[in-house]
XYZ file of C-alpha atoms in Angstrom:
470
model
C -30.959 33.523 -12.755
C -27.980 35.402 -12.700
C -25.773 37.138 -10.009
C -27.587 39.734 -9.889
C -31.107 38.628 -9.463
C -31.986 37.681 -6.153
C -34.384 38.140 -2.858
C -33.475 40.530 -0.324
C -35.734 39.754 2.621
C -35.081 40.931 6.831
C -34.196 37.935 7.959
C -33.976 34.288 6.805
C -33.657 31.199 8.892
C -31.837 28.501 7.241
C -33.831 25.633 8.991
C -38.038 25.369 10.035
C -37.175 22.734 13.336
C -38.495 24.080 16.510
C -35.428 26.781 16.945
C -36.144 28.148 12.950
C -40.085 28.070 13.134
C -40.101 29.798 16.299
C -37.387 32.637 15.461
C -39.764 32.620 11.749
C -42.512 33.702 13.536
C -40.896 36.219 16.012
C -39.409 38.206 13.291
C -42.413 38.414 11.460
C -44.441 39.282 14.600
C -41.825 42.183 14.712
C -42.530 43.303 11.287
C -39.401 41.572 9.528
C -40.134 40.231 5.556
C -39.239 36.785 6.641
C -38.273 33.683 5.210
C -37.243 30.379 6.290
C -35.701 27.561 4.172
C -36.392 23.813 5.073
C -35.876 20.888 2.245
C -38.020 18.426 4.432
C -41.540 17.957 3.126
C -43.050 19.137 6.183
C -41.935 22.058 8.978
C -41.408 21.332 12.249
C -37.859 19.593 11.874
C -36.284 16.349 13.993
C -38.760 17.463 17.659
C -42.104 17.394 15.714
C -41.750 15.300 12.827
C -39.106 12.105 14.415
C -38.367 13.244 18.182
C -40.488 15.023 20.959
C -43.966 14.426 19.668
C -43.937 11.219 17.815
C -41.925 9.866 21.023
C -44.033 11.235 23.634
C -47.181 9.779 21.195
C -45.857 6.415 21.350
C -44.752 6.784 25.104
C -48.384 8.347 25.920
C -49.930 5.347 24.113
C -47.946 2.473 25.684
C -48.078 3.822 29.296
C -52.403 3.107 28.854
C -51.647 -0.070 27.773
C -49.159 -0.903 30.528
C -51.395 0.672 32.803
C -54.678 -1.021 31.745
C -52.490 -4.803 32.259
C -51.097 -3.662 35.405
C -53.637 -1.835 37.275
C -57.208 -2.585 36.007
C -58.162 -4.738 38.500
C -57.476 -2.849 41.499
C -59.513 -0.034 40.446
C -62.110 -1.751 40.059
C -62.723 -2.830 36.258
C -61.822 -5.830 34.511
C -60.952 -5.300 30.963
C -60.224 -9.056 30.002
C -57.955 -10.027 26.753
C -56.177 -6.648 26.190
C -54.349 -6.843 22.963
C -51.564 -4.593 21.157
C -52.509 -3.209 17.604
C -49.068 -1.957 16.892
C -50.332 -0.654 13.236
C -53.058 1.775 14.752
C -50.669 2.812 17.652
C -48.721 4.069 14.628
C -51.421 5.331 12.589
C -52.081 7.420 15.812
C -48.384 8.972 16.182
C -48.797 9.724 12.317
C -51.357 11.419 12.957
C -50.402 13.661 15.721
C -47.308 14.592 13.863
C -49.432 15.509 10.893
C -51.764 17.907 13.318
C -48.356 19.462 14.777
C -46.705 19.906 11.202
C -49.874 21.160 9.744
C -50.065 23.767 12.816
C -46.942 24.995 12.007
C -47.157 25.739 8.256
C -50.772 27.560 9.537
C -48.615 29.661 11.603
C -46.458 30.532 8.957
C -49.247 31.309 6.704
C -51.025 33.753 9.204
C -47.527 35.562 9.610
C -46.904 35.941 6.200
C -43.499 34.100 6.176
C -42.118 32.430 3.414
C -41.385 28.767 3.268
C -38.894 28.394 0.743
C -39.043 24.586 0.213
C -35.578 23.554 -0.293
C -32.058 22.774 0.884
C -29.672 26.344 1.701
C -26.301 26.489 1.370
C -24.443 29.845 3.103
C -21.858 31.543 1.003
C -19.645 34.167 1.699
C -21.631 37.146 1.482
C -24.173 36.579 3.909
C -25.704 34.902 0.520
C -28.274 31.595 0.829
C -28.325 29.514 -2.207
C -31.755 27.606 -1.979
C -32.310 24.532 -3.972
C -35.777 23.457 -4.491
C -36.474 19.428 -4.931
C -36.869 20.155 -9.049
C -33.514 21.230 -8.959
C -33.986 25.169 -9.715
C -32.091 27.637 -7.419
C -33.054 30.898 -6.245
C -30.860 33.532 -4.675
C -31.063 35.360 -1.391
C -29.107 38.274 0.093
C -31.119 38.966 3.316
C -30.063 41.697 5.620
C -29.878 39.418 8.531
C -29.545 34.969 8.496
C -30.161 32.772 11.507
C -28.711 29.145 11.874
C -30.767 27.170 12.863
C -29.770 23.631 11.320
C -30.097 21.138 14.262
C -28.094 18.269 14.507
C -28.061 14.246 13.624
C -27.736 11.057 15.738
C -23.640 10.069 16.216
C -23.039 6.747 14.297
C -20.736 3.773 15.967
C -18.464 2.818 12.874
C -19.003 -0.566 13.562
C -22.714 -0.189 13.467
C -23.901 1.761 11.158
C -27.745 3.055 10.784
C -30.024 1.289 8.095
C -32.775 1.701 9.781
C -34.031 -2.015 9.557
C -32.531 -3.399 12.187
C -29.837 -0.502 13.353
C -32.097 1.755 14.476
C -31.017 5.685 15.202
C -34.293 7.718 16.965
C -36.122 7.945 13.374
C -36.115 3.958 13.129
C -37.076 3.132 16.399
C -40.170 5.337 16.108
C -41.332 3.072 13.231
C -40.816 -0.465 14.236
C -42.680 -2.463 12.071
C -43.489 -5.337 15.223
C -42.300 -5.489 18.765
C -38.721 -6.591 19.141
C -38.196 -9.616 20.615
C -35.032 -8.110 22.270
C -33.997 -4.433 21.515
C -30.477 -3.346 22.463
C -30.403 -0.117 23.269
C -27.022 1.477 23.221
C -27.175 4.652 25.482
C -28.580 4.725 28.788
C -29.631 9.032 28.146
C -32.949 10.457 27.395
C -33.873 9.137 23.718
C -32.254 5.457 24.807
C -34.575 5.527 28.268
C -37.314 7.055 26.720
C -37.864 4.368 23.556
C -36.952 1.544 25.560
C -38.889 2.174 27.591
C -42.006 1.755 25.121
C -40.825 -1.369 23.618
C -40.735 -2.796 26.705
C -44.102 -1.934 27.312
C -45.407 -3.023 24.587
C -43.813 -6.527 25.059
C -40.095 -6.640 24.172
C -37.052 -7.581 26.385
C -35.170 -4.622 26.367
C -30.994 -3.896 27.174
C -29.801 -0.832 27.925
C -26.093 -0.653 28.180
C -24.496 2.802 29.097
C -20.828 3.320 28.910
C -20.813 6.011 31.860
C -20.885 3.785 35.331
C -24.558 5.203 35.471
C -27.107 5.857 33.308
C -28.312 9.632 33.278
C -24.792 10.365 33.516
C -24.408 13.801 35.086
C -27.747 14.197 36.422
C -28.497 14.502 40.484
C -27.326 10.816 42.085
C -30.085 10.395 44.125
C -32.715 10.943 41.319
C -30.806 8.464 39.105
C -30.389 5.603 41.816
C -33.965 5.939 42.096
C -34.594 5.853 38.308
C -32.395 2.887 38.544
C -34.164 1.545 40.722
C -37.510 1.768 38.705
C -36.793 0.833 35.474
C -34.975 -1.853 36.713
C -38.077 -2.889 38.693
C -40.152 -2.586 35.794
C -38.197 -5.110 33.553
C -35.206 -2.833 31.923
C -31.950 -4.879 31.777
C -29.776 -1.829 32.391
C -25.506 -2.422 32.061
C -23.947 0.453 33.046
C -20.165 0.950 32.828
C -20.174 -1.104 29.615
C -17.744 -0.229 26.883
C -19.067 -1.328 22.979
C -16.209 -2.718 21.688
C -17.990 -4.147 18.696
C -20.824 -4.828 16.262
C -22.510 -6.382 13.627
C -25.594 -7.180 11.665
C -26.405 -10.847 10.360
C -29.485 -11.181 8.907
C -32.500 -10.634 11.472
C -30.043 -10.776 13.609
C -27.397 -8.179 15.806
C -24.582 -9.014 17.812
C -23.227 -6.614 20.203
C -20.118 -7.234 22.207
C -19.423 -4.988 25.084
C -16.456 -5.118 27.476
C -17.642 -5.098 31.102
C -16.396 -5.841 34.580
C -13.245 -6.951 33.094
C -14.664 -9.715 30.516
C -15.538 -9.449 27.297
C -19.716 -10.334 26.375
C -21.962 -10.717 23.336
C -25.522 -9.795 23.060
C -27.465 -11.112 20.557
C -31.244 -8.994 19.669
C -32.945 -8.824 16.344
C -32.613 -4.622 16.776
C -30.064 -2.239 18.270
C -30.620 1.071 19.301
C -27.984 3.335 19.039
C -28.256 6.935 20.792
C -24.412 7.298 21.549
C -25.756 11.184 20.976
C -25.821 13.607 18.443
C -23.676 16.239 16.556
C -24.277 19.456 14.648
C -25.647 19.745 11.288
C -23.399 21.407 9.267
C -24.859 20.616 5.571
C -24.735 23.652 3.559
C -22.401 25.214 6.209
C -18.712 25.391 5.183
C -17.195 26.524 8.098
C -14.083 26.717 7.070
C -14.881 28.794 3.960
C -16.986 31.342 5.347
C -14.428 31.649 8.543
C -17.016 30.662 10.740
C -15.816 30.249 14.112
C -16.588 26.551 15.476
C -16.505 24.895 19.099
C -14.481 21.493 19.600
C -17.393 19.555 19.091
C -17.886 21.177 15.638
C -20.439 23.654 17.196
C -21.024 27.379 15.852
C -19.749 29.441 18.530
C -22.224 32.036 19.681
C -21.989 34.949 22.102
C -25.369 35.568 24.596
C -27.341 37.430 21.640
C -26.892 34.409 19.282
C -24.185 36.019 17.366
C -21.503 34.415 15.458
C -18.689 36.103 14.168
C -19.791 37.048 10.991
C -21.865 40.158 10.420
C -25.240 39.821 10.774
C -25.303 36.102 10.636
C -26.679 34.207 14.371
C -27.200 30.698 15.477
C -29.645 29.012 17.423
C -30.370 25.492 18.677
C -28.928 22.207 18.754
C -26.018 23.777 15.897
C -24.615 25.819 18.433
C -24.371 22.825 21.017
C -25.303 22.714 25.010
C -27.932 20.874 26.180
C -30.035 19.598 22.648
C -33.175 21.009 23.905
C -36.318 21.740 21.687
C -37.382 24.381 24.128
C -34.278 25.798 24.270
C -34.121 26.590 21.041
C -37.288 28.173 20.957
C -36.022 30.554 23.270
C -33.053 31.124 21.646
C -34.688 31.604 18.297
C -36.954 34.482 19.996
C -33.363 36.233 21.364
C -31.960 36.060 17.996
C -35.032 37.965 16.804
C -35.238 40.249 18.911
C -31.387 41.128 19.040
C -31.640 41.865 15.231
C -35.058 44.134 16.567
C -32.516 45.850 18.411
C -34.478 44.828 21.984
C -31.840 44.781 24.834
C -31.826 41.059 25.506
C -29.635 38.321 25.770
C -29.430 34.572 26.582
C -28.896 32.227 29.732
C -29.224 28.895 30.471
C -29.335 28.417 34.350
C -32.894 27.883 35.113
C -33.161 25.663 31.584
C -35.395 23.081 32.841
C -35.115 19.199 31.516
C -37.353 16.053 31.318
C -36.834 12.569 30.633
C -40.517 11.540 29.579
C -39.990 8.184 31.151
C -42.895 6.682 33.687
C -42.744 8.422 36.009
C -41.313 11.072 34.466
C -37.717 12.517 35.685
C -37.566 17.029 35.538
C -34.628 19.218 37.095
C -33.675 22.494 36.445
C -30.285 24.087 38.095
C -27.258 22.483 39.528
C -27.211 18.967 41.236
C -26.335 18.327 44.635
C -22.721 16.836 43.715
C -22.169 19.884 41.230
C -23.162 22.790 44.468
C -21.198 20.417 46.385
C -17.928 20.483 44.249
C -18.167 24.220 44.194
C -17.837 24.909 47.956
C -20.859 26.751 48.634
C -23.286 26.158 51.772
C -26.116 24.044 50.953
C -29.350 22.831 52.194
C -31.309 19.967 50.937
C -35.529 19.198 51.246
C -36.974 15.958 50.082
C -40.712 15.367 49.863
C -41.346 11.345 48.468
C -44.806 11.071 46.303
C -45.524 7.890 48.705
C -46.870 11.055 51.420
C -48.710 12.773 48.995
C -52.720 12.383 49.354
C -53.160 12.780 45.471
C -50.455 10.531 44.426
C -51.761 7.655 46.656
C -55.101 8.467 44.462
C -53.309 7.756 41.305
C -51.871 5.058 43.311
C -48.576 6.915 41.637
C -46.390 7.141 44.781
C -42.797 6.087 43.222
C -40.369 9.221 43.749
C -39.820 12.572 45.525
C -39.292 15.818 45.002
C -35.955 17.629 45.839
C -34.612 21.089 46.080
C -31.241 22.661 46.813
C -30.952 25.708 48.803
C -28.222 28.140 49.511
C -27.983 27.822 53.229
C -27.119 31.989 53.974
C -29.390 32.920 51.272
C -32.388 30.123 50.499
C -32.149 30.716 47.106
C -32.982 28.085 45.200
C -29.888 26.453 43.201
C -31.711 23.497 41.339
C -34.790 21.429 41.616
C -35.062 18.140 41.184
C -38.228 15.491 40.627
C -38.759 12.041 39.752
C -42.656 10.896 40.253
C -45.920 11.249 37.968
C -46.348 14.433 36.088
C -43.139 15.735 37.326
C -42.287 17.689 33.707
C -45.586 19.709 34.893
C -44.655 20.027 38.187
C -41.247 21.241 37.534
C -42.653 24.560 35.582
C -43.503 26.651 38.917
C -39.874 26.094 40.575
C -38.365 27.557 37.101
C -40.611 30.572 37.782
C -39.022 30.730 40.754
C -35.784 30.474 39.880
C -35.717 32.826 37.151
C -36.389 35.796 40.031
C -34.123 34.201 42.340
C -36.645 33.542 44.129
C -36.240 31.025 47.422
C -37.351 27.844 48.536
C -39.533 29.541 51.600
C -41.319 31.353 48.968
C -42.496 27.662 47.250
C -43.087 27.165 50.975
C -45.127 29.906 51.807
C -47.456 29.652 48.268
C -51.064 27.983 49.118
C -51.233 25.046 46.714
C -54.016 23.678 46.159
C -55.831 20.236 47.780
C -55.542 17.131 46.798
C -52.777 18.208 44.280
C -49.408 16.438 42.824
C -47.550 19.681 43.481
C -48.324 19.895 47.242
C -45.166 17.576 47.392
C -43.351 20.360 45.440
C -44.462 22.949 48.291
C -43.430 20.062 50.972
C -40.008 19.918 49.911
C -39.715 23.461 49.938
C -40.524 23.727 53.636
C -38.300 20.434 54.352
C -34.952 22.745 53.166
C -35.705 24.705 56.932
C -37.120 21.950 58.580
C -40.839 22.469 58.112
C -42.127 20.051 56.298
C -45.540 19.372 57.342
C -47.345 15.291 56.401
C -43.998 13.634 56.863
């Protein structure tokens, strides 16, 4: 193929995870020739194929097992000899991220996009270079590209992944047998979240978190009472631990921390290590194409997804912030429909969160300390699950349900929930939110009875004083 031979579609998104597939399909919706590039053998990228759904599969799965040990009996059915098959649990996750990938490359095929299976390299130009897995290249010049390469787990040097034993997020979805002690090494979402089913499903399980907290930088109240939880449920959590070291023997890794002033090794037969993640930049030379980065190494992006090269945008967890899959959905849409010329553009202060823990943990907005720091009048309204009619049903009544309040205004600054189904829960308060709506109008809303989010509507009225079963 020479120079001058090549494609010259609307748009192409370099990258099919959940911010590329999404901004795929929203071009083509608005009636862009469309094609997205993504080397993986499946779409979907790190969320569907080895993060949100094969996580929340293996969470979903272990929290019936836990519950069936735990709770059986006091509902009323004995179940007697309740064993783990750890290779159909698996089989399972496979095949709900088969069903999800599948869905996606149906999508594509009803929109008429183009999956160009390969790896893309930007050049200066606004040109893609696409290499296919046989090797042969093909050539685009599209009118307009989107970013959308995601990003990869942070590595300690002194533990490096193999996946055997040192396990990033794509190992420690595919544990061949439960550990007999995992170390996790980040007390954040992915280390709480797979911990969290390996302990279920029988292993001892550490969690050490360099911050003097885990959750770092969430509300404090929700995380002592996370704390308090997992802790109760059999997590060995170490918080304000430094890693000072590491190594792999064998079966066999050592982890020495420095903590409280003394120095201490931890021995487990798998480590964990979700330190966080950093942008993928493969196939992006910054440098060359004078694209502008971030100090983290993050494409810099104005509200429209723009970079500053012509007709080139970003999206997702390459441009940094919170590494949300939902997120960059949204983002994906706004970079389509800037290039549609649609007056829109992007925020991120309703953006809501969840930690798919048990029970679950969901805020949107600012925390209490962060309203706090700023100087601006406050109110506060708690509701706890423990006065909620359904939630003593599910005999689920760990938690509560929070909300802070401008006190001149009663607009809600940030919600925040820790109790069963709270990443459901969470989804009317954003509403809210997003029309600046207050915490009297939560209040005032009939929800219905027995219901989970009647302690959302209780919390509401507690910000004046109103609460009514407590």
């Amino acid at each position: 193929m020479t120079n001058e031979s090549f494609l010259t579609p609307d748009v192409l998104i370099i990258g099919g995870g959940p911010g590329g597939y999404v901004a795929a399909i929203r071009s083509a919706q608005l009636g862009f020739s469309t094609v997205c590039v993504e080397g993986d053998k499946t779409l979907g990228g790190t969320c569907v194929n080895v993060g949100c759904i094969p996580s929340k599969a293996l969470l979903q799965s272990s929290e019936h097992l836990e519950f069936t040990r735990l709770h059986a009996e006091e509902h009323g059915f004995s179940v007697g000899g309740v064993t783990l098959n750890l290779a159909q649990m698996m089989k399972r996750k496979d095949e709900v991220v088969g069903a999800n990938t599948k869905g996606v490359e149906f999508l594509f095929k009803k929109n008429k996009i183009t999956w160009a299976k390969g790896w893309g390299s930007l050049e200066a130009g606004n040109t893609v270079h696409v290499t296919a897995g046989d090797g042969s290249p093909v050539i685009y010049k599209p009118k307009n590209i989107i970013i959308a390469t995601g990003s990869v787990p942070t590595e300690l040097p002194f533990l490096k992944f193999d996946e055997e034993r040192i396990l990033s997020n794509v190992g420690a979805l595919k544990i061949p047998e439960v550990p007999k002690h995992l170390i996790v090494i980040g007390g954040g979402v992915i280390g709480l979240e797979l911990g969290s089913v390996w302990r279920r499903l029988g292993a001892k399980v550490t969690v050490i978190e360099g911050a003097p907290t885990i959750l770092p930088g969430n509300d404090e109240e929700i995380i002592k009472e996370a704390d308090k939880i997992f802790r109760k449920q059999g997590l060995e959590i170490i918080a304000g631990a430094k890693v000072i070291g590491g190594r792999r023997n064998g079966d066999l890794v050592t982890v020495t921390i420095e903590h409280e002033g003394a120095q201490k090794t931890i021995e487990g037969d798998y480590a964990l290590v979700s330190i966080g993640r950093k942008p993928a930049m493969a196939g992006i030379n910054a440098a060359a194409l004078g694209l502008k980065l971030g100090s983290r190494g993050e494409i810099q992006v104005n509200d429209e997804m723009r970079t500053n090269l012509p007709n080139v945008f970003a999206i997702g967890d390459v441009v940094g912030g919170k590494l949300l899959a939902h997120k960059a959905e949204e983002e994906g849409v706004i970079a389509a429909e800037v290039i549609a010329g649609k007056p829109v553009h992007m925020h991120y202060h309703n953006m809501p969160a969840i930690v798919y823990t048990w029970p679950e943990i969901a805020t949107a907005g600012l925390a209490e300390h962060e309203v706090k720091a700023s100087g601006r009048g406050y109110k506060v309204g708690k509701f706890p699950f423990s006065a909620n009619g359904r939630a003593r049903t599910m005999a689920e009544t760990s938690g509560f349900v929070k909300f802070v309040s401008d006190a001149q205004t009663d607009e809600i600054l940030g919600c925040h929930i820790i109790g069963a189904n709270a990443s459901d829960l969470l989804t009317e308060v954003v509403l809210a939110m997003e029309f600046r709506g207050t915490s009297e109008d939560i209040g005032m809303t009939v929800h219905s009875h027995p219901t989970l989010s009647e302690a959302v509507k209780e919390a509401a009225l507690a910000v004046a004083g109103h609460a009514i079963h407590i």
